[in-house]
Short mmCIF file of C-alpha atoms in Angstrom, two decimals:
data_model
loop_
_atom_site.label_atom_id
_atom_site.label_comp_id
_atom_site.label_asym_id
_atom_site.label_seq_id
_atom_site.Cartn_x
_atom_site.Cartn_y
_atom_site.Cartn_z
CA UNK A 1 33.58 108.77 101.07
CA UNK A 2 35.31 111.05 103.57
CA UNK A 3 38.69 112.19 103.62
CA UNK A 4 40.13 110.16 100.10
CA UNK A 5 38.77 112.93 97.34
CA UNK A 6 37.54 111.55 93.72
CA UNK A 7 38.51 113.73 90.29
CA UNK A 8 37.41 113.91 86.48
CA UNK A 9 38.88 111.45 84.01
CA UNK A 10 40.04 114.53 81.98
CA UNK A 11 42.35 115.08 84.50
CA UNK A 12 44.14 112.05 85.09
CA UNK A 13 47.71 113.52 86.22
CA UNK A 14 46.33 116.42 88.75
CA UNK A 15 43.66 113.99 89.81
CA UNK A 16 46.35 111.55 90.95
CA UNK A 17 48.39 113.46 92.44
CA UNK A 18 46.03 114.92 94.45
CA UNK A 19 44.52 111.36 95.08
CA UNK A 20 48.26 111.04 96.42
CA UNK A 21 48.04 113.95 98.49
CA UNK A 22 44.75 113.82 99.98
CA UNK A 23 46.23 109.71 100.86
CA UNK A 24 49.39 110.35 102.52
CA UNK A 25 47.81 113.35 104.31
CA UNK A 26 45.36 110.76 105.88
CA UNK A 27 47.54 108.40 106.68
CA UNK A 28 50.33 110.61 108.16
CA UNK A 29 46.94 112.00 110.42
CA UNK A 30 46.39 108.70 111.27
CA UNK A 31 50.22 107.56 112.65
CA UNK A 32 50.46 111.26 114.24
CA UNK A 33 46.82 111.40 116.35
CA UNK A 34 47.65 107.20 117.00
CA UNK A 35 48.27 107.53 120.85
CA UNK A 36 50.45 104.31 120.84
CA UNK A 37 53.05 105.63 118.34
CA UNK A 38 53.03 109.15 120.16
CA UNK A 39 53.47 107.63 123.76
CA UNK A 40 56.02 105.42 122.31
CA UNK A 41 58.12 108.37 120.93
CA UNK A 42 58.05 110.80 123.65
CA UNK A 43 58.87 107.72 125.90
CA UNK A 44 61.92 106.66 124.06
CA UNK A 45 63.19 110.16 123.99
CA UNK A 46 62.83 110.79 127.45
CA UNK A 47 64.76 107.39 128.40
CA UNK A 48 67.57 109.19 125.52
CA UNK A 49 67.26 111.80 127.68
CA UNK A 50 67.68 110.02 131.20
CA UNK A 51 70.50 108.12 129.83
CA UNK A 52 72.60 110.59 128.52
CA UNK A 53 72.40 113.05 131.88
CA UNK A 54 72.95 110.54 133.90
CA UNK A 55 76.48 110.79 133.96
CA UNK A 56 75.80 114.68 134.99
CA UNK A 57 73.94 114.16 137.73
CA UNK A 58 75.59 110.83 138.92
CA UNK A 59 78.55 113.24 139.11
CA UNK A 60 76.83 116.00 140.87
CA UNK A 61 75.73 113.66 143.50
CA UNK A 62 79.30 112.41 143.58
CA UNK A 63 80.90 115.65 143.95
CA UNK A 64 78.12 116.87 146.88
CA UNK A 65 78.49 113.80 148.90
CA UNK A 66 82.66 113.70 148.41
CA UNK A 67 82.74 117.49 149.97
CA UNK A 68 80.39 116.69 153.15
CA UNK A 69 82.23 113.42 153.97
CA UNK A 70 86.12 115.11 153.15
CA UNK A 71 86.94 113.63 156.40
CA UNK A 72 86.07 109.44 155.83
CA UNK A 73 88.23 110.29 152.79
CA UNK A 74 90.85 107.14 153.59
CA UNK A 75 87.50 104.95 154.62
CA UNK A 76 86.20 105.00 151.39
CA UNK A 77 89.16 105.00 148.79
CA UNK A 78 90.04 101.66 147.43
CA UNK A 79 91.78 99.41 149.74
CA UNK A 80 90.55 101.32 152.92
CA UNK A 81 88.09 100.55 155.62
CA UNK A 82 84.80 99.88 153.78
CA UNK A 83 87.13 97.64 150.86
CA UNK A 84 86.50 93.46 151.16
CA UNK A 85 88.96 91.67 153.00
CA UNK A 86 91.21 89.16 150.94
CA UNK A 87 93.94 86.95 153.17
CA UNK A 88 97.05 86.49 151.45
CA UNK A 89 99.44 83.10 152.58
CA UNK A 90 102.72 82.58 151.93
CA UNK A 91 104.74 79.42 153.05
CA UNK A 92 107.97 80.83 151.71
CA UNK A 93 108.97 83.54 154.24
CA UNK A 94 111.35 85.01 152.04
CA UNK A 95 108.90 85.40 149.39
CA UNK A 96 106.24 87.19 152.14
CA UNK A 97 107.02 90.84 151.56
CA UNK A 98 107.32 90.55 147.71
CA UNK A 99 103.75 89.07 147.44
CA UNK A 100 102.59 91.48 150.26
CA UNK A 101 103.84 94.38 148.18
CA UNK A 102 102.78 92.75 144.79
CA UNK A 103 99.20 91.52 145.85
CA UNK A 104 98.61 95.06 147.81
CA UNK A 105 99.33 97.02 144.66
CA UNK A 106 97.48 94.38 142.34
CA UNK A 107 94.30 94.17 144.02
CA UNK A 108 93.41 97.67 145.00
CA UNK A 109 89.93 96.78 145.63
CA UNK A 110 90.72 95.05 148.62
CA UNK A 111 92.54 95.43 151.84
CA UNK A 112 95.13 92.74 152.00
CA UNK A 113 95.86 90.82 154.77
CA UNK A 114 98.80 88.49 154.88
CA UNK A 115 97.46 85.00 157.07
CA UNK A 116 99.34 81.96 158.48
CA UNK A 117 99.72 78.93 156.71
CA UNK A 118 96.37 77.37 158.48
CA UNK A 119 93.86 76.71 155.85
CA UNK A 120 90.92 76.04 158.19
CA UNK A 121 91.13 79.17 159.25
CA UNK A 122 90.89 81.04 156.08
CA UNK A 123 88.27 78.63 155.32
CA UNK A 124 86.44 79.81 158.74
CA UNK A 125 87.09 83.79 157.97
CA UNK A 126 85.57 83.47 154.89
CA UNK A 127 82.62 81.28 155.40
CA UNK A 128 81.29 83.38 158.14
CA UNK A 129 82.13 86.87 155.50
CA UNK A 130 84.73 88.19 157.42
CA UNK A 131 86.97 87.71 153.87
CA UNK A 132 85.47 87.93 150.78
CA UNK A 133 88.28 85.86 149.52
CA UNK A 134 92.06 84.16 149.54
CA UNK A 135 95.37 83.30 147.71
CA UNK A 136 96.88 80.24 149.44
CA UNK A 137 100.35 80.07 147.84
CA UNK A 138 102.61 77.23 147.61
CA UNK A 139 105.57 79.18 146.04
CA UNK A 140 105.56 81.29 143.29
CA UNK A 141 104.09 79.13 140.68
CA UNK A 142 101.04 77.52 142.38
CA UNK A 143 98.44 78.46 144.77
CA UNK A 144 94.96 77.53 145.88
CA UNK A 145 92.06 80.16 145.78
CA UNK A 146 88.81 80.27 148.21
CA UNK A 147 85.67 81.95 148.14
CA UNK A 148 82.48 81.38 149.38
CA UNK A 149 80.06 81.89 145.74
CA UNK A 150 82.29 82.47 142.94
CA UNK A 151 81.08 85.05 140.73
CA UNK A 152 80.62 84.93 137.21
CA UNK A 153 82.83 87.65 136.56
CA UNK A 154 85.37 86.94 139.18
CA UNK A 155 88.46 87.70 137.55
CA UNK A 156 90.93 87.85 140.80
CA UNK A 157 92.84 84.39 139.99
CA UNK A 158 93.57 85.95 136.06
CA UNK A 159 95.35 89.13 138.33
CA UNK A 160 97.13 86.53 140.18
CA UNK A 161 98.29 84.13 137.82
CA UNK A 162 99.48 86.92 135.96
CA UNK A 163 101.10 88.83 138.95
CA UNK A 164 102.57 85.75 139.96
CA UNK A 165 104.65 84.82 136.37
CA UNK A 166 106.10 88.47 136.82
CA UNK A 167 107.22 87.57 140.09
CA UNK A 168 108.45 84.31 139.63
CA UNK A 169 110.37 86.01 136.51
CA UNK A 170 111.83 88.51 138.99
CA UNK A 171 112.65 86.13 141.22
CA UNK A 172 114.64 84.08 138.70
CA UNK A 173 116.50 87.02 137.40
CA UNK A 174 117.77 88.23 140.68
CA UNK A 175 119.15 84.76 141.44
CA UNK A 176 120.35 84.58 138.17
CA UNK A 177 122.58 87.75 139.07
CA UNK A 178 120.62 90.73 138.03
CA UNK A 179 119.99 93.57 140.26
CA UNK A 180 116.24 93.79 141.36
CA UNK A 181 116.39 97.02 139.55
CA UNK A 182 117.63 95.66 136.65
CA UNK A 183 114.73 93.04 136.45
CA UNK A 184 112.10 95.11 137.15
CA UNK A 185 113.37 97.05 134.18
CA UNK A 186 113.02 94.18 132.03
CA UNK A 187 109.64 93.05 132.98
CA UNK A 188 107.85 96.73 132.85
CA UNK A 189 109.88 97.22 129.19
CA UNK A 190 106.93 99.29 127.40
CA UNK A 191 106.26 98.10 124.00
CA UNK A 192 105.68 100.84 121.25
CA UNK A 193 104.02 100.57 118.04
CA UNK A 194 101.90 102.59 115.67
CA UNK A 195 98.77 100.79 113.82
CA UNK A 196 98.41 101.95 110.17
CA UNK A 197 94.71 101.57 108.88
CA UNK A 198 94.69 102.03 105.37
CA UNK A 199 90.78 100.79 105.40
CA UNK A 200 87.64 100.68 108.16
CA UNK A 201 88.29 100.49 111.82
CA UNK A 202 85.69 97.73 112.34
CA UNK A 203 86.54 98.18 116.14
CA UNK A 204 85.09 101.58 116.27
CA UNK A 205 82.41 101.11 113.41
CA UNK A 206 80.96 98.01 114.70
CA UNK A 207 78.57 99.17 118.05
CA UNK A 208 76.66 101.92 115.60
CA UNK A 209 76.64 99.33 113.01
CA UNK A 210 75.02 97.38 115.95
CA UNK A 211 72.58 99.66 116.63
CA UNK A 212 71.50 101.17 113.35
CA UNK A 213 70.67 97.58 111.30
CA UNK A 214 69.15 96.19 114.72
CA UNK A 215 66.76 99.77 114.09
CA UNK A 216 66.05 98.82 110.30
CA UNK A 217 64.99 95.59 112.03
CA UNK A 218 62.48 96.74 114.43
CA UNK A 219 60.77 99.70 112.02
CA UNK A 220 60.29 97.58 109.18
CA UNK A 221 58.70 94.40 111.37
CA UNK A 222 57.03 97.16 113.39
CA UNK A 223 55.15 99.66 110.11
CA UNK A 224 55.45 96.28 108.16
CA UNK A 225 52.88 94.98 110.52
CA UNK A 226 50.80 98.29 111.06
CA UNK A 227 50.35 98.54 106.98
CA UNK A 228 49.38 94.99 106.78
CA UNK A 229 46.70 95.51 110.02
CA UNK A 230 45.28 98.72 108.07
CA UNK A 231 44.78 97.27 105.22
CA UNK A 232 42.78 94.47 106.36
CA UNK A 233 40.63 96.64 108.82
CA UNK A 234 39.77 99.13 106.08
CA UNK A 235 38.84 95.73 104.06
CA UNK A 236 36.54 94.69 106.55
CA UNK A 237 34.95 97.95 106.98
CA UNK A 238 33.54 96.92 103.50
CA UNK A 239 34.36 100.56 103.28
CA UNK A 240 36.96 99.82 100.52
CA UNK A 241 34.57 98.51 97.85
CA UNK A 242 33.70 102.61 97.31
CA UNK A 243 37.26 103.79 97.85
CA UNK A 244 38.77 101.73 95.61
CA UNK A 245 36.78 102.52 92.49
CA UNK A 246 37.44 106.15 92.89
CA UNK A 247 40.93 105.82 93.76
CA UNK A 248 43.86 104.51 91.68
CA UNK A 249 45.44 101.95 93.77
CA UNK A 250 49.44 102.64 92.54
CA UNK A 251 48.09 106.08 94.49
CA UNK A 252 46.48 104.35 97.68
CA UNK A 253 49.14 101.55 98.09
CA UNK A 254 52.58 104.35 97.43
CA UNK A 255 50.35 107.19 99.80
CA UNK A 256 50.16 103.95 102.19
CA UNK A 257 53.45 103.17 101.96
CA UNK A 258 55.00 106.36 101.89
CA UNK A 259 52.96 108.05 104.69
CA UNK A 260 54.17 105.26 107.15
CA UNK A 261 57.74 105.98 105.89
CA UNK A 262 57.64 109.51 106.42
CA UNK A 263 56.41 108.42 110.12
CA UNK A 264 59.08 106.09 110.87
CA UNK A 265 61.91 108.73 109.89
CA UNK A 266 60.49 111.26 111.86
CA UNK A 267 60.12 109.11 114.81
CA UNK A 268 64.28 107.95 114.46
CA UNK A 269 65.21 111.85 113.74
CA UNK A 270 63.35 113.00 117.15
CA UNK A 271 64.61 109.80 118.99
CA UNK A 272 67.94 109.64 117.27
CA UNK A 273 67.85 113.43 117.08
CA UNK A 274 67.39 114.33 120.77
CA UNK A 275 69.92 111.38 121.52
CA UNK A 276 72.44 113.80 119.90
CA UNK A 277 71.42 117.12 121.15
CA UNK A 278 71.83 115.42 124.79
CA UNK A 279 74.72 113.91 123.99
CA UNK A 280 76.78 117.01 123.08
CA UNK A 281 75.38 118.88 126.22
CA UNK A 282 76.97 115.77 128.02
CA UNK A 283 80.02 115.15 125.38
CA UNK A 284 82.83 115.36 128.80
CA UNK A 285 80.76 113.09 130.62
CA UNK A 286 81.08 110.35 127.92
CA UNK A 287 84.61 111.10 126.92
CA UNK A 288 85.60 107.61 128.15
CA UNK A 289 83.08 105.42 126.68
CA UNK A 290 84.27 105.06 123.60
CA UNK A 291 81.24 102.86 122.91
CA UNK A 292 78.44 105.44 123.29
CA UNK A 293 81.07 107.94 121.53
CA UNK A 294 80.98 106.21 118.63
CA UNK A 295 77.48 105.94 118.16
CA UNK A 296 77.69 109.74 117.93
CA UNK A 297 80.32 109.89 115.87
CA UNK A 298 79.13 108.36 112.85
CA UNK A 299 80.51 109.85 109.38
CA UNK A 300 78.02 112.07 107.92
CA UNK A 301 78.38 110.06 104.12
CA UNK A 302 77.92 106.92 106.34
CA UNK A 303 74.76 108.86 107.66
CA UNK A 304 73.55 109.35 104.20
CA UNK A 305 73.55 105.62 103.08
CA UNK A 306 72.11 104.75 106.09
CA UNK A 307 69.24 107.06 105.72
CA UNK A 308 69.35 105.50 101.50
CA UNK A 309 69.03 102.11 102.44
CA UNK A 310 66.87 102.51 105.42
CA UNK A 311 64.21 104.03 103.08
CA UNK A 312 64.96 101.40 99.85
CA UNK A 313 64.40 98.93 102.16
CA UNK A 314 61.39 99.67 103.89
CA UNK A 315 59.77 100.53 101.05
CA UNK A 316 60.33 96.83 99.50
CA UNK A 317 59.06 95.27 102.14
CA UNK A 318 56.29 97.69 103.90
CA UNK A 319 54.82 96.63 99.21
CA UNK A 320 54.47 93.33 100.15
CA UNK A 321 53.42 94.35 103.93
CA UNK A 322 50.76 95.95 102.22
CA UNK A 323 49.75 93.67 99.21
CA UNK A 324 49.80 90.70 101.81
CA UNK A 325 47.48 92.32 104.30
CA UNK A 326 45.11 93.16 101.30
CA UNK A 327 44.41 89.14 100.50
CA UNK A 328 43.62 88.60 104.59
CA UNK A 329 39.98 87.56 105.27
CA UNK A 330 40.20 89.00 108.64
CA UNK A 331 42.11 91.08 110.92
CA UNK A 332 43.21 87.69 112.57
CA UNK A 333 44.52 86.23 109.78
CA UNK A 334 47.38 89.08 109.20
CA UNK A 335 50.29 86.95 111.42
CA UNK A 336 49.99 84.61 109.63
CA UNK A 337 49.63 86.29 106.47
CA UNK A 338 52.53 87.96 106.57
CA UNK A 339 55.12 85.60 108.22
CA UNK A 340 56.70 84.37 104.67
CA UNK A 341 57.69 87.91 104.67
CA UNK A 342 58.41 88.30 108.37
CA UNK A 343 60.62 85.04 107.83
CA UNK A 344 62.40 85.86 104.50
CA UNK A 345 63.47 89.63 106.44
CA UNK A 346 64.32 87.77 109.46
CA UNK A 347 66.48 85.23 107.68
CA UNK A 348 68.82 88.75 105.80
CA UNK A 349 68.59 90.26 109.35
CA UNK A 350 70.42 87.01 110.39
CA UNK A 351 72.84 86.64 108.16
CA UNK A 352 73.70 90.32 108.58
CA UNK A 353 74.11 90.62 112.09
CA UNK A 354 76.10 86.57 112.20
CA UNK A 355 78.51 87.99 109.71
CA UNK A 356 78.78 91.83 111.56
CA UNK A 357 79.66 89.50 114.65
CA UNK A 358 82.29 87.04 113.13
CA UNK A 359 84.15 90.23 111.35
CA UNK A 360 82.90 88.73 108.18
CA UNK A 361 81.60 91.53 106.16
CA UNK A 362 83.32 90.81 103.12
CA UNK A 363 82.72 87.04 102.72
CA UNK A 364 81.05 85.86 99.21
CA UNK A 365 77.26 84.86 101.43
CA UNK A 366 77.54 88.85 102.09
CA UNK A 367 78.48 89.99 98.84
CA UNK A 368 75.79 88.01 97.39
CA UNK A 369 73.62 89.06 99.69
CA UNK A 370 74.66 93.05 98.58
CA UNK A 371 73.04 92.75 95.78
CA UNK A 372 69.62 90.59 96.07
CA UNK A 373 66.76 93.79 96.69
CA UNK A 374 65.56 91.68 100.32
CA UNK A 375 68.40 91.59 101.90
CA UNK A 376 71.29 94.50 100.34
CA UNK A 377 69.55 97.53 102.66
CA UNK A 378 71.41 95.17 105.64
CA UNK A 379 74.59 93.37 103.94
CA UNK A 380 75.77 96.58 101.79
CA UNK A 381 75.34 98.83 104.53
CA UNK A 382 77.04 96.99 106.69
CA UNK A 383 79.88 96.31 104.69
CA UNK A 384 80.10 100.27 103.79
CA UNK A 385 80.25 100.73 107.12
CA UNK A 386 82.65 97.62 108.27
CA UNK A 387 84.98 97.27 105.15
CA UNK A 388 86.13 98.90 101.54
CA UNK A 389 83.45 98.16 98.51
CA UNK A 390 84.15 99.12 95.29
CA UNK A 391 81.99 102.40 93.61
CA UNK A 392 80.72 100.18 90.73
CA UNK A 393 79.06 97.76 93.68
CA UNK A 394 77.12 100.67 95.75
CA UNK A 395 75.85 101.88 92.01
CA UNK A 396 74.88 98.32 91.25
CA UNK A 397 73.09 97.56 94.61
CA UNK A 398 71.54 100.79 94.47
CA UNK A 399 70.22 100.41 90.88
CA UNK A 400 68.53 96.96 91.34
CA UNK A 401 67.42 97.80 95.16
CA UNK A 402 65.45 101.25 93.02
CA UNK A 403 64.70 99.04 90.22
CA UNK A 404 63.35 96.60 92.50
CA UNK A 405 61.33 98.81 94.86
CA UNK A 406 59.33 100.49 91.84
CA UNK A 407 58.75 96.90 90.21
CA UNK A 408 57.30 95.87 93.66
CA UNK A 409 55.60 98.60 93.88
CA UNK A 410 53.82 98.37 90.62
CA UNK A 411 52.96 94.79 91.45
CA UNK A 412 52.00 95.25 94.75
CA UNK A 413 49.14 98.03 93.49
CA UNK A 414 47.65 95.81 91.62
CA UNK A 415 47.22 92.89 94.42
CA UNK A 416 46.47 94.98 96.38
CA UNK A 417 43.31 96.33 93.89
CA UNK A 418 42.23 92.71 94.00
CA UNK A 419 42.76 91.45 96.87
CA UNK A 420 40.85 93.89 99.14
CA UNK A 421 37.57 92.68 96.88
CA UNK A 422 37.80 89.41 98.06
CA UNK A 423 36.03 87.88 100.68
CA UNK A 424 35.43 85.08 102.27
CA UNK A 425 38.11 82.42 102.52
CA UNK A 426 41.87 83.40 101.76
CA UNK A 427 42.67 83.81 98.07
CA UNK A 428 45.15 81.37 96.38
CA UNK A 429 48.30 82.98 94.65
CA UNK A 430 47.30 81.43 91.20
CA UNK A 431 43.15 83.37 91.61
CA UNK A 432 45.18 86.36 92.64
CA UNK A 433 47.36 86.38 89.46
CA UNK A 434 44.23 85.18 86.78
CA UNK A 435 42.40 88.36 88.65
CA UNK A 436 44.90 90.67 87.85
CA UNK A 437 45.35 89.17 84.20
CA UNK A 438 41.64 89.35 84.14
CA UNK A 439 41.28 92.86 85.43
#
């Protein structure tokens, strides 16, 4: 025996506690000299970092390049020399310098060019990618686009169709007697109004929502899997028989357990952490994505249940990631091991994330869901986050999710004492259970 330290029976409380001790110092040593998770932090915070300068120094590029080339100013605006060509035909000719005007205006990421009516000729300009594209128009409520490869996000006939009712409008109004003053007026009426929340804004809540239960998803199946893996290869080391009768194993599995915790959080507060540090230095840069704002804008009491059910529920399951991994024969065996757990986290990580997308954070599937110990760290999170839940209903999920954990726990000990001293072929849940009767 090396680094777990044995103590005197007459000393059961101090001995376990520094069994505890001596445990989660080893294991923490273990995640912190583990070049993997290292390389995988400091890369993750350097992308945080990359990201949120890149605004900066896109801008600083920007700003250099905009003062030595002052003079192309007019070739590279919008609409100027370097902009894609789009052909514009009318067959109305009293219509041609309202859509001229109107398309020019509209589409200000192209130079406009008004064409004839001769359609093998636009056809011509823009097969050989002297247009990019064109607006044939057969009055003011039809028309025939062209381009060569339509793009997935080609949006230019939305513009148009839109462009074009407001015109046609116009049109109508001035024959109908009204100056063209007097129309325009009417159309480009601004709307007011004033939007009273009296609960969430699910709108801004929802992309950190996004982020932080898709994190809870990838620690958990990430330490879930390195507790099971340790398990079994300090199993096989045969290495376990010793530690294990010297050792109380409610110490070993919660020093396992906890250890790993411990290095999860610190990994998310130095990712997560220099995220936010970078971000403030770069706050004006980001001013206009309210997306990436919001992230960084998170509530501080939201912050707090976050961090509450991020540990509740990786403790749950990292138990059972644990136990499970003690009852593998082998190292190979762990996948598939551990995929009734893998599956039953997958399936509230589902459900979560199906009902964050549909705006459906208060339906009676997530409700339930709040208050079953697998799958509340996700549903009651997200609906403190994405709606209004009673105080009684945090207690309650909190209570059984604690409740829970320590029962778990407990249980999970105790496989774990027995299942590491089996060899051989896999151990059947009913032998597991008579052992720990027996023992």
């Amino acid at each position: 025996m090396t680094d777990y330290e044995t103590t005197e029976p007459s000393t059961r409380s101090s001995s376990r506690t520094k069994q505890f001790g001596t445990i989660l110092g080893f294991e923490l040593k273990g995640y912190f000299s583990n070049k993997i998770f290292v390389g995988i932090t400091v890369f993750l915070m350097l992308a945080i970092v990359i990201v949120t300068f890149f605004p900066r120094i896109q801008g600083s590029f920007s700003s250099g390049s905009q003062n030595s080339g002052s003079s192309a100013g007019s070739d590279s605006a919008p609409g100027g020399a370097d902009a894609p060509v789009m052909l514009v035909s009318c067959d109305l000719p009293e219509n041609e310098e309202l859509v001229t005007h109107n398309f020019t205006m509209a589409f200000t990421d192209y130079r406009v060019q008004i064409m004839d009516n001769d359609t093998a000729a636009i056809k011509k300009q823009i097969t050989e990618g002297q247009a990019e594209c064109a607006f044939v128009l057969t009055g003011l409520t039809s028309y025939t686009y062209y381009v060569n490869d339509l793009s997935m996000y080609d949006q230019n006939t939305a513009i148009a169709n839109e462009l074009l009712q407001n015109m046609n409008s116009l049109n109508a109004m001035v024959q109908g007697g009204l100056t063209t003053q007097q129309a325009t007026d009417i159309l480009t009426a601004q709307i007011e109004h004033e939007t009273v929340n009296l609960g969430k804004d699910q709108i801004h809540n929802f992309f950190y929502t996004y982020i932080m239960i898709f994190a809870l998803y990838i620690v958990i199946i990430m330490y879930g899997q390195m507790i099971a893996t340790s398990v079994a290869t300090e199993k096989s080391s045969r290495a376990m028989e010793l530690l294990i009768t010297s050792a109380k194993p409610v110490s070993m599995m919660f020093g396992k357990v906890i250890a790993a915790c411990l290095a999860g959080l610190i990994q998310l507060i130095a990712v997560f952490g220099t995220g936010l540090v970078c971000f403030q230095l770069n706050r004006s840069y980001w001013k206009d994505n309210q997306l990436i704002s919001s992230v960084f804008d998170m509530p501080v009491w939201l912050l707090g249940y976050m961090l509450l059910f991020f540990i509740l529920g990786f403790f749950i399951y990292a138990f059972l990631y644990g136990a499970i991994g003690s009852t593998a024969s082998k190292v190979e065996d762990i996948n598939t091991s551990v995929m009734p757990v893998t599956l039953l986290f997958i399936v509230a990580f589902f459900v979560t994330m199906f009902s964050l997308g549909n705006g459906t954070v208060d339906s009676l599937l997530m409700k339930i869901c709040s208050f079953i110990p697998f799958t509340s760290p996700m549903a009651m999170f997200t609906r403190l986050a994405m709606s209004t839940v009673e105080t009684y209903e945090i207690i309650l999920s909190v209570v059984l999710l604690l409740v829970s954990v320590t029962g778990v726990g407990v249980f999970s000990a105790k496989i774990y004492r027995v299942g590491v001293l089996l060899y051989g072929t896999k151990p059947k849940p009913g032998a597991i259970l008579r052992a720990i009767r027996n023992a």
